[in-house]
Amino acid sequence: MSTHQNLKLSRRGFLKAAGATMALPYIIPSGVLAAPGRPGANDRLVLAHIGIGGMGGFHLNDMQRFVEKGEVQVAAVCDADEKRLADAVTKTPAGAIPYRDYRYILERKDIDAVVIATPDHWHAVQMVHACESGKHVYVEKPACCTIAEGTAMMNAARDNKRAVQVGSQGRSEHEAYLAHRYLANGNIGHIDRVDCFHYPSPADDEPVPDSEPPEELDWDLWLGPLRWRPYNKRYAHGTFRWIMESGGGQIRDRGAHVMSCAKYWMNADGQSPVTVEATGTPPTKGLWDSCVTLDVTYTFKDPDWILTWRQPGDPVPKEERRPDEPEISRPGYGAVYHGDKDTFHHWGGDGGTWAERKAREWVPAAGAVEVFQSPGHKEDWFNGIKTGAPTIMNIDAAVGVADLCNLGNLSYLLGRKLQWDGKKRRIIGDEVANRMLSRPQRYPYHL
Amino acid sequence: MRTHADSVAAATTLAAGAGEATAQNAALQALLEGIQSSDEQVRTAAWRSAGEAGAAAVPGLAQLTEHQDLEVARAARRGLWQVVRQAGNPRTETVRQAVEAGLLELLNSNSSPALQHELQWMLSEIGGDAAVAPIAALLEQEALREDARMALERIPGKKARVALKKAFDDAPGDIKPALAVSLRNHGGKAPGVPDDKLRPVRPTSVQALASEGGAS
C-alpha cells in the first residue's frame, strides 16, 4: 500500500506535495549530509510518534517546543485507536501522516527517529523493530516486560548503533542533579540502603464482563505480542497499567522512575541484585491483577547495599518550600537514602523530582565531585543521536532498572525468593522461574 | 468474621483424627467453598491459599472457572494459577509432575476453549516432556494452535523442539512462518521461510489534514 493514500490535501498542497514526492520521497532525511546513519549537529531531525494517548499525547505536545525552534519535524503519528489518531492529526502541524500500523513508519527512509509511547507490552517489539529499521528511539518506561525483551533491546541498540533514550526522565530533572551531586560528594557518608515508598496500586472497583471492542480500536493490534483474549474495557486505555502482563502495576510504572534515580545516584547502573524477594496483596475482584500492596527487597553485592520497593512503605511528609521554589505536587512516592553519617530523601523521581532542602542548598567546595547535568531528557537524546554520546537513560541502564521491576513482580507471582545471576541474566536453581524470563509472542508481533 | 483460613484450619483439625486423606478432602472442600463465597475477601483468601492444595485442587478449580458468577470464575482461575506457580518450586518436583498430569487430563477432556487456552499457558510454565504431545496435537485446531505453538516454544528440551520441527515440516503455508519463529527461538533451524514481522498490513482510515505545506 502506498503510504501516500492517507493524505487529504488541498489542491495547492497536493501540487506541492506531489512535486516534492516526484523529486524526493517524503522529506530529505536529515542524515543525508552527515555521517552515515547519524544526522549532523545542525540538522533538523525528522520524527514519528508511535502511540499518542496518555504519555504519548504528552510527548506529542512537548515536542512542539522543538518544532518551533526548527530542531525537529513531526512527520507521522500512529495509534491503534482511530479516534485518538484523528485527534492527534488535528494537533500536529505541517501535514504529519497518520498510521494505524507502526510498520508503515519503519518503512519510511525519511524518518530519523521514533518516539514510542504505547502500552508496555509493545515497548520491546517496537523498539527492536525500529532499531532494525535504522531509527533512533525514545521509548517510554519501563523498557520492557520480561528479561528476554530487555536482552533483545540492548542487542538491537548496540548492533544497529542507534541512540536510545528511555523515558525515566527523572534523571534529567534539575533537582535530581542536585541530589545526585549531594550524594556523590559523600554528604551522608557511605550509603548501604535505599528505601523507596509509593502509595498502593488501585483495585478494579468497576469490573465488567468482556465485550466487543469499540469500533475505533484495533484490538488485535492493541494486544500485539500478548496472547489473544477477548476485549474488556478495563484493559484500555490507561488501565493497562494494572494488568500484570501489560503494565505490571506501580512497581513497573513509578518503580521505573524512583529506582532509576537510585541506581543512577548509587553509581549502580552496571550492577544487578543477587537476590530478589517479594510479597504482596492482590486486588479482591475485577480484571486487574497487579498487586495492591507490594514489598520487594533487593540485595546487591560488591559493593553491598540493599534496595527496597514498598507500597505503601513509609512515606516522608512533604517539605515546606520557599515561595520561589516549585511546590512538591506528588509527595506520595520517593525514596530515603541511608548513609552512615546521615539520611537523605526525595519525592517523585519522574517529571517531578524534588530533593530535600539540604541538597538544594549545598554549595560545592573547590574540588568537589561533579556529576553529569542533563540538558533535558529529549535534548540529551537528540545529542545522543547527533554525536553518538551515551544517553542518560540509555537502554542498558533502563533494562537494568526494568529488570528490578520485572524480577520483583516475578518473585511475587511465584511466591519465592529468587537468586539472580545478572551476568548470565538467569535465575539460579529455578528452572520454572527461568521459563518466565521470557514470554512467547503472537505472530507476527514478535522480537 | 470467619475467614477462609479459619475454615481450612477448622476443617483440617476436625479431620485430623480421621486420617490425612480425609483432612485433605475437608481442606479441599473448604477451598472450593471459599472460592464460591459471595464475600470478595473470602474468595481472595481462598484462591491465594490454593497452591497448598496442589494437584488435588485442579479438577474442582477448573470446573469453577466456568461458573456463571464472573468473580467466582476469576477466583477459580487465579487459584488454578496459584497451584501451577507453587508446583514449579524446584524443591517440589513430585508436586509439579502431579499438577502437570492434572492439567493434561483436563486438556485432553472436553474442556471449554477458554479453559484450554489457559491450560496451555499453565503447561508452558511447568510442563515437561509429558506435555509435548498433547499440546502438539492442538496445533491441528485452528482456534487453539497459536497458543499451542507458543506453549511448545516455552517448554525446554529436545522433545518440544522435535515436535515444533515436525509441525513446521507438515504445516500449511499460513502458519509456517509462525512455527518457524518458534522453532528458531527454541534453537532449531527453519530455513527459507520469510518473517512478516516488519510488513505493514493495517491501513488507517484517518486522513492527514489538508495543509499548505503538503506532506512535507
PDB file of N, CA and C in Angstrom, chain B residues 2 13 47 64 83 101 108 110 149:
ATOM      1  N   ARG B   2     -15.445 -14.896  60.167  1.00  0.00           N
ATOM      2  CA  ARG B   2     -14.739 -16.171  59.977  1.00  0.00           C
ATOM      3  C   ARG B   2     -14.066 -16.124  58.609  1.00  0.00           C
ATOM      4  N   THR B  13      -8.433 -29.537  61.366  1.00  0.00           N
ATOM      5  CA  THR B  13      -8.382 -30.024  62.741  1.00  0.00           C
ATOM      6  C   THR B  13      -9.420 -31.121  62.974  1.00  0.00           C
ATOM      7  N   TRP B  47      -8.475 -18.275  47.004  1.00  0.00           N
ATOM      8  CA  TRP B  47      -7.634 -18.552  45.830  1.00  0.00           C
ATOM      9  C   TRP B  47      -6.157 -18.361  46.124  1.00  0.00           C
ATOM     10  N   LEU B  64     -14.831 -24.711  38.321  1.00  0.00           N
ATOM     11  CA  LEU B  64     -15.353 -23.408  38.759  1.00  0.00           C
ATOM     12  C   LEU B  64     -14.937 -22.258  37.837  1.00  0.00           C
ATOM     13  N   VAL B  83      -1.851 -22.817  42.057  1.00  0.00           N
ATOM     14  CA  VAL B  83      -1.423 -24.214  42.109  1.00  0.00           C
ATOM     15  C   VAL B  83      -0.226 -24.424  41.178  1.00  0.00           C
ATOM     16  N   ALA B 101       0.141 -33.573  35.382  1.00  0.00           N
ATOM     17  CA  ALA B 101      -0.763 -34.662  34.983  1.00  0.00           C
ATOM     18  C   ALA B 101      -2.220 -34.217  35.076  1.00  0.00           C
ATOM     19  N   ASN B 108      -7.002 -32.903  27.706  1.00  0.00           N
ATOM     20  CA  ASN B 108      -7.468 -33.976  26.823  1.00  0.00           C
ATOM     21  C   ASN B 108      -8.971 -34.228  26.933  1.00  0.00           C
ATOM     22  N   ASN B 110     -13.101 -32.687  27.392  1.00  0.00           N
ATOM     23  CA  ASN B 110     -13.914 -31.755  26.606  1.00  0.00           C
ATOM     24  C   ASN B 110     -14.005 -30.396  27.280  1.00  0.00           C
ATOM     25  N   ARG B 149       1.384 -23.330  19.788  1.00  0.00           N
ATOM     26  CA  ARG B 149       2.722 -23.020  19.267  1.00  0.00           C
ATOM     27  C   ARG B 149       3.552 -22.301  20.328  1.00  0.00           C
TER      28      ARG B 149
END
